[in-house]
Each structure stands twice: as C-alpha cells, then as structure tokens.
Amino acid sequence: MRQIQELFVEKFGEEKIKIERSLSEYTNTKTGGPAEILAFPTESEDICEMINIANEHQLQVTVIGNASNLIVREKGIRGLVIILTRMNSVRIEGNKVIAESGAPLIGVTERAYNASLTGMEFAAGIPGSVGGAVFMNAGAYDGDIGQVVSEVEVLTPQGETKTYTTEELNFSYRHSRIQDEQDIVLRAVFKLQSGEKKEIREKMDNFNFLRGAKQPLEYPSCGSVFKRPKGHFTGKLIHDAGLQGFMIGGAQVSLKHAGFIVNRGNATASDYIAVINHIKKVIKQEFSVELQTEVRIIGEK
C-alpha cells in the first residue's frame, strides 16, 4: 500500500492527496477513522485518472461527498476515499442551474434565488452537496431533488462517463439509481422556473426558520438518521418510546428533535451506531415498526 500511496502523491500532489488522514476532520459528526488515501479532485479529469489507477491496483473506491449524512467507523476506510468539495462550480443558463457534484446545496439555492429562479426553496437549509443530494434524493418540506433535476452526468466504476435523464435515475424516497450502480456524480442540471425574488426569499427564510426551530443545529450530527416509515413519523415514534435524551458515550438522541442523534462531546462512531441499534430494537418492540437508516454507515468493522 505504501508504494501506491506514494504513487498517488507523486501523480496528483500533496494538495490533492492526504495519506492516513483522519476522516473525523471532515464528517459532520466529527467522528471517523483514517482513510488510507484521501483525495480532493478539482476537476472531472482528476477523478477519471484516480479511478483508473485505483482499478489498476484493485483498490476499493469510496466517495463521501461532503460527509454530511454519514457515519465512518473508527477503523476508517481502506483504499481510495474521494471528497468532492473542491469540485464546486455553479453556473446559470437561462432557467437552468448547472452545478458540480461538490457544490453545497445551500449555495446552489442561493444562486437560484439570485437569478430569480424558483423550485429549489425546499433545499435552502439542507447541509449536503449536490452529488450527495442526487445520490439519496434529498428532500424536505414536500420537495425533493428528483422534482427539479433534468439530467446528471456520472462516472461509472469502470471509468466511463454517462449522462442520465430524470426518468433514467429512478428517483424514489431517499433513493436513486446512483446507489444501485455505485456511479460517481460529476454534475447535475436543475431545471427551474422564473419567479419573484421576494417570494423566493420568503419561502427560503420560512423553511430555514422551521429548520432552525425544530432541528439541533447547535451540535454536530449526521442529519436525519432514519427514513420515515410508512404511516408514521420517526421522531414521534422515538419520543413516544421515551428515548428522547437517551445517550451512549457522547452520542445522544436530540432533546430538540428525536429524529436526530447529536455529538454532545467526544462521541465515537461506535456510540452513534449503538444508539441507532438501540432505537431500532425499542421501536420494533414497542410499535412493531422496522426503522431503516437514512444515514450511511461505512468503514472497516
């Protein structure tokens, strides 16, 4: 592995490649072990070359976007880990917003607002990247990415570039084709409509007010932990089970919103996972409901 690590540094430079770097520096939970090779590509060509080298040396490749809806185990991730936050350009063409994978979704909504384009207000406070949002069909307040995406350019695990239309992406609740085929999102095109800037801003401000009032933004967290089970609200189930405030190590079920688990100080990934598993067990026992995680849990066990 040492020779391969040196190959990546020689090829891409120390600005783009970090060796054995702790992922706790980058995850929103502030937890996670080291990445054997951590890469920060700045353009699509970088990713293509990185994937080709990884394939040549049979390295596992993991893309973590901006690591907002993610828990990385303490033993870290083997192989090549790609963070896309430096691929973040956004441009406007008519009623379209064209954004690279690493662009913050919040920033994309601001660009849309500045161009008097409506349709993305629901995403005004979602703390993910464009690539991650497409990957999991992120959404809030009755809106989701699948409603506004017109096409997505991806890189396949084999190093081939493809463009998918909305229909081809098979969007559903917190799901897209990207998850099934393990493609890497390079850029997305959002097709919006012309609107009144004042009305757009009012919607965005209202959604952000609701988010700030309900969600524990004052602590590190991995965002919404569980998918909403059919016919139920996850936060209410957890609250009704008496689990609000439940804590293992430094990970606690938020006192502000039971659908979130926050890092109250020095929490580990194992703490988070233990809390998640306990919640699942209790909700199954109390309500016969199987909770499914929305957050991705990755890394060496």
Short mmCIF file of C-alpha atoms in Angstrom, two decimals, residues 146-258:
data_model
loop_
_atom_site.label_atom_id
_atom_site.label_comp_id
_atom_site.label_asym_id
_atom_site.label_seq_id
_atom_site.Cartn_x
_atom_site.Cartn_y
_atom_site.Cartn_z
CA GLY A 146 -35.91 14.29 -8.20
CA GLN A 147 -38.53 17.00 -8.79
CA VAL A 148 -36.02 19.56 -10.08
CA VAL A 149 -33.17 17.58 -11.71
CA SER A 150 -33.29 17.34 -15.50
CA GLU A 151 -30.05 15.41 -16.08
CA VAL A 152 -26.99 14.15 -14.22
CA GLU A 153 -23.52 13.38 -15.54
CA VAL A 154 -21.81 10.46 -13.79
CA LEU A 155 -18.61 8.45 -13.87
CA THR A 156 -19.16 4.69 -13.71
CA PRO A 157 -16.96 2.38 -11.59
CA GLN A 158 -15.34 1.32 -14.89
CA GLY A 159 -14.30 4.90 -15.64
CA GLU A 160 -16.94 5.62 -18.30
CA THR A 161 -18.80 8.95 -18.40
CA LYS A 162 -22.59 8.80 -18.81
CA THR A 163 -25.48 11.23 -18.70
CA TYR A 164 -28.81 10.17 -17.18
CA THR A 165 -32.16 11.89 -17.55
CA THR A 166 -34.53 12.23 -14.60
CA GLU A 167 -36.53 9.23 -15.77
CA GLU A 168 -33.39 7.09 -16.02
CA LEU A 169 -32.33 7.96 -12.47
CA ASN A 170 -35.27 6.03 -10.94
CA PHE A 171 -35.82 8.51 -8.12
CA SER A 172 -37.92 7.40 -5.16
CA TYR A 173 -38.00 8.22 -1.46
CA ARG A 174 -34.34 8.72 -0.42
CA HIS A 175 -33.20 6.59 -3.34
CA SER A 176 -31.74 6.94 -6.83
CA ARG A 177 -30.15 4.74 -9.45
CA ILE A 178 -26.75 6.08 -8.35
CA GLN A 179 -26.97 3.99 -5.19
CA ASP A 180 -27.59 0.78 -7.11
CA GLU A 181 -24.81 1.19 -9.67
CA GLN A 182 -22.24 2.98 -7.49
CA ASP A 183 -21.66 5.72 -10.04
CA ILE A 184 -19.95 8.98 -9.08
CA VAL A 185 -21.96 12.12 -9.71
CA LEU A 186 -19.91 14.70 -11.62
CA ARG A 187 -22.52 17.40 -12.17
CA ALA A 188 -26.27 17.94 -12.14
CA VAL A 189 -28.59 20.19 -14.13
CA PHE A 190 -31.57 21.66 -12.27
CA LYS A 191 -34.45 22.91 -14.39
CA LEU A 192 -36.36 25.66 -12.58
CA GLN A 193 -38.93 28.36 -13.33
CA SER A 194 -38.80 32.13 -13.30
CA GLY A 195 -40.18 33.64 -10.12
CA GLU A 196 -40.34 36.73 -7.95
CA LYS A 197 -37.22 37.19 -5.83
CA LYS A 198 -39.20 38.46 -2.84
CA GLU A 199 -41.45 35.38 -2.82
CA ILE A 200 -38.48 33.03 -3.29
CA ARG A 201 -36.64 34.62 -0.37
CA GLU A 202 -39.71 34.45 1.85
CA LYS A 203 -40.07 30.72 1.19
CA MET A 204 -36.38 30.08 1.84
CA ASP A 205 -36.40 32.11 5.05
CA ASN A 206 -39.52 30.33 6.26
CA PHE A 207 -38.05 26.88 5.64
CA ASN A 208 -34.82 27.90 7.37
CA PHE A 209 -36.77 29.25 10.34
CA LEU A 210 -38.67 25.98 10.65
CA ARG A 211 -35.45 24.00 10.36
CA GLY A 212 -33.68 26.09 12.99
CA ALA A 213 -36.66 25.90 15.35
CA LYS A 214 -37.00 22.12 15.11
CA GLN A 215 -33.54 20.75 14.41
CA PRO A 216 -30.49 20.61 16.75
CA LEU A 217 -28.19 22.71 14.59
CA GLU A 218 -26.15 23.72 17.63
CA TYR A 219 -24.47 20.29 17.85
CA PRO A 220 -22.57 18.11 15.36
CA SER A 221 -24.88 15.48 13.88
CA CYS A 222 -25.34 13.28 10.83
CA GLY A 223 -28.67 14.86 9.97
CA SER A 224 -31.88 12.89 9.88
CA VAL A 225 -30.92 9.35 10.94
CA PHE A 226 -33.90 7.26 9.84
CA LYS A 227 -36.17 7.11 6.82
CA ARG A 228 -39.80 7.88 7.54
CA PRO A 229 -41.69 4.58 7.92
CA LYS A 230 -44.99 4.37 6.06
CA GLY A 231 -47.84 5.71 8.17
CA HIS A 232 -45.59 7.05 10.94
CA PHE A 233 -43.31 9.93 11.88
CA THR A 234 -39.94 8.70 13.10
CA GLY A 235 -39.38 11.47 15.62
CA LYS A 236 -42.78 10.86 17.22
CA LEU A 237 -42.15 7.11 17.49
CA ILE A 238 -38.82 7.73 19.23
CA HIS A 239 -40.35 10.36 21.51
CA ASP A 240 -43.32 8.15 22.40
CA ALA A 241 -40.93 5.30 23.23
CA GLY A 242 -39.29 7.54 25.83
CA LEU A 243 -35.95 7.59 24.03
CA GLN A 244 -35.51 11.34 23.67
CA GLY A 245 -32.30 12.18 25.54
CA PHE A 246 -31.09 8.56 25.51
CA MET A 247 -27.31 8.56 25.42
CA ILE A 248 -24.41 6.18 24.90
CA GLY A 249 -20.95 7.67 25.31
CA GLY A 250 -21.11 11.10 23.70
CA ALA A 251 -23.94 10.32 21.26
CA GLN A 252 -27.41 11.43 22.34
CA VAL A 253 -30.91 11.32 20.88
CA SER A 254 -31.56 15.03 20.49
CA LEU A 255 -33.75 16.70 23.08
CA LYS A 256 -34.85 19.12 20.38
CA HIS A 257 -35.80 16.63 17.64
CA ALA A 258 -35.91 12.90 18.36
#
